PDB file of C-alpha atoms in Angstrom:
ATOM      1  CA  MET G   1      -5.697  18.025   3.782  1.00  0.00           C
ATOM      2  CA  GLU G   2      -2.755  18.396   6.659  1.00  0.00           C
ATOM      3  CA  LYS G   3       0.847  17.385   5.608  1.00  0.00           C
ATOM      4  CA  HIS G   4       0.294  14.758   8.457  1.00  0.00           C
ATOM      5  CA  GLU G   5      -2.889  13.247   7.118  1.00  0.00           C
ATOM      6  CA  LYS G   6      -1.461  13.145   3.563  1.00  0.00           C
ATOM      7  CA  HIS G   7       1.688  10.914   4.654  1.00  0.00           C
ATOM      8  CA  LEU G   8      -0.658   8.605   6.485  1.00  0.00           C
ATOM      9  CA  TRP G   9      -3.167   8.198   3.123  1.00  0.00           C
ATOM     10  CA  LEU G  10      -0.063   7.864   1.376  1.00  0.00           C
ATOM     11  CA  GLN G  11       1.755   5.055   3.378  1.00  0.00           C
ATOM     12  CA  ASN G  12      -1.155   3.200   3.773  1.00  0.00           C
ATOM     13  CA  ARG G  13      -2.216   3.532  -0.060  1.00  0.00           C
ATOM     14  CA  ASP G  14       1.547   1.729  -0.285  1.00  0.00           C
ATOM     15  CA  ASN G  15       0.451  -0.885   2.323  1.00  0.00           C
ATOM     16  CA  LYS G  16      -2.059  -1.954  -0.028  1.00  0.00           C
ATOM     17  CA  ILE G  17      -0.052  -1.800  -2.947  1.00  0.00           C
ATOM     18  CA  GLU G  18       2.537  -3.810  -1.202  1.00  0.00           C
ATOM     19  CA  THR G  19       0.051  -6.245  -0.043  1.00  0.00           C
ATOM     20  CA  ALA G  20      -1.515  -6.608  -3.650  1.00  0.00           C
ATOM     21  CA  LEU G  21       1.676  -7.145  -4.935  1.00  0.00           C
ATOM     22  CA  SER G  22       2.406  -9.770  -2.702  1.00  0.00           C
ATOM     23  CA  THR G  23      -0.826 -11.636  -3.236  1.00  0.00           C
ATOM     24  CA  LEU G  24      -0.106 -11.645  -6.717  1.00  0.00           C
ATOM     25  CA  ARG G  25       3.595 -13.207  -6.642  1.00  0.00           C
ATOM     26  CA  ALA G  26       2.261 -15.620  -4.283  1.00  0.00           C
ATOM     27  CA  LYS G  27      -0.680 -17.055  -6.717  1.00  0.00           C
ATOM     28  CA  HIS G  28       1.846 -16.939  -9.791  1.00  0.00           C
ATOM     29  CA  ASN G  29       4.486 -19.441  -7.431  1.00  0.00           C
TER      30      ASN G  29
END
């Protein structure tokens, strides 16, 4: 995999994790 592609993939994954965490926090409040 190209470095640039991998970076985008990791960024995308991190964004999804952030979104999931935000959703969980919102549900707890």
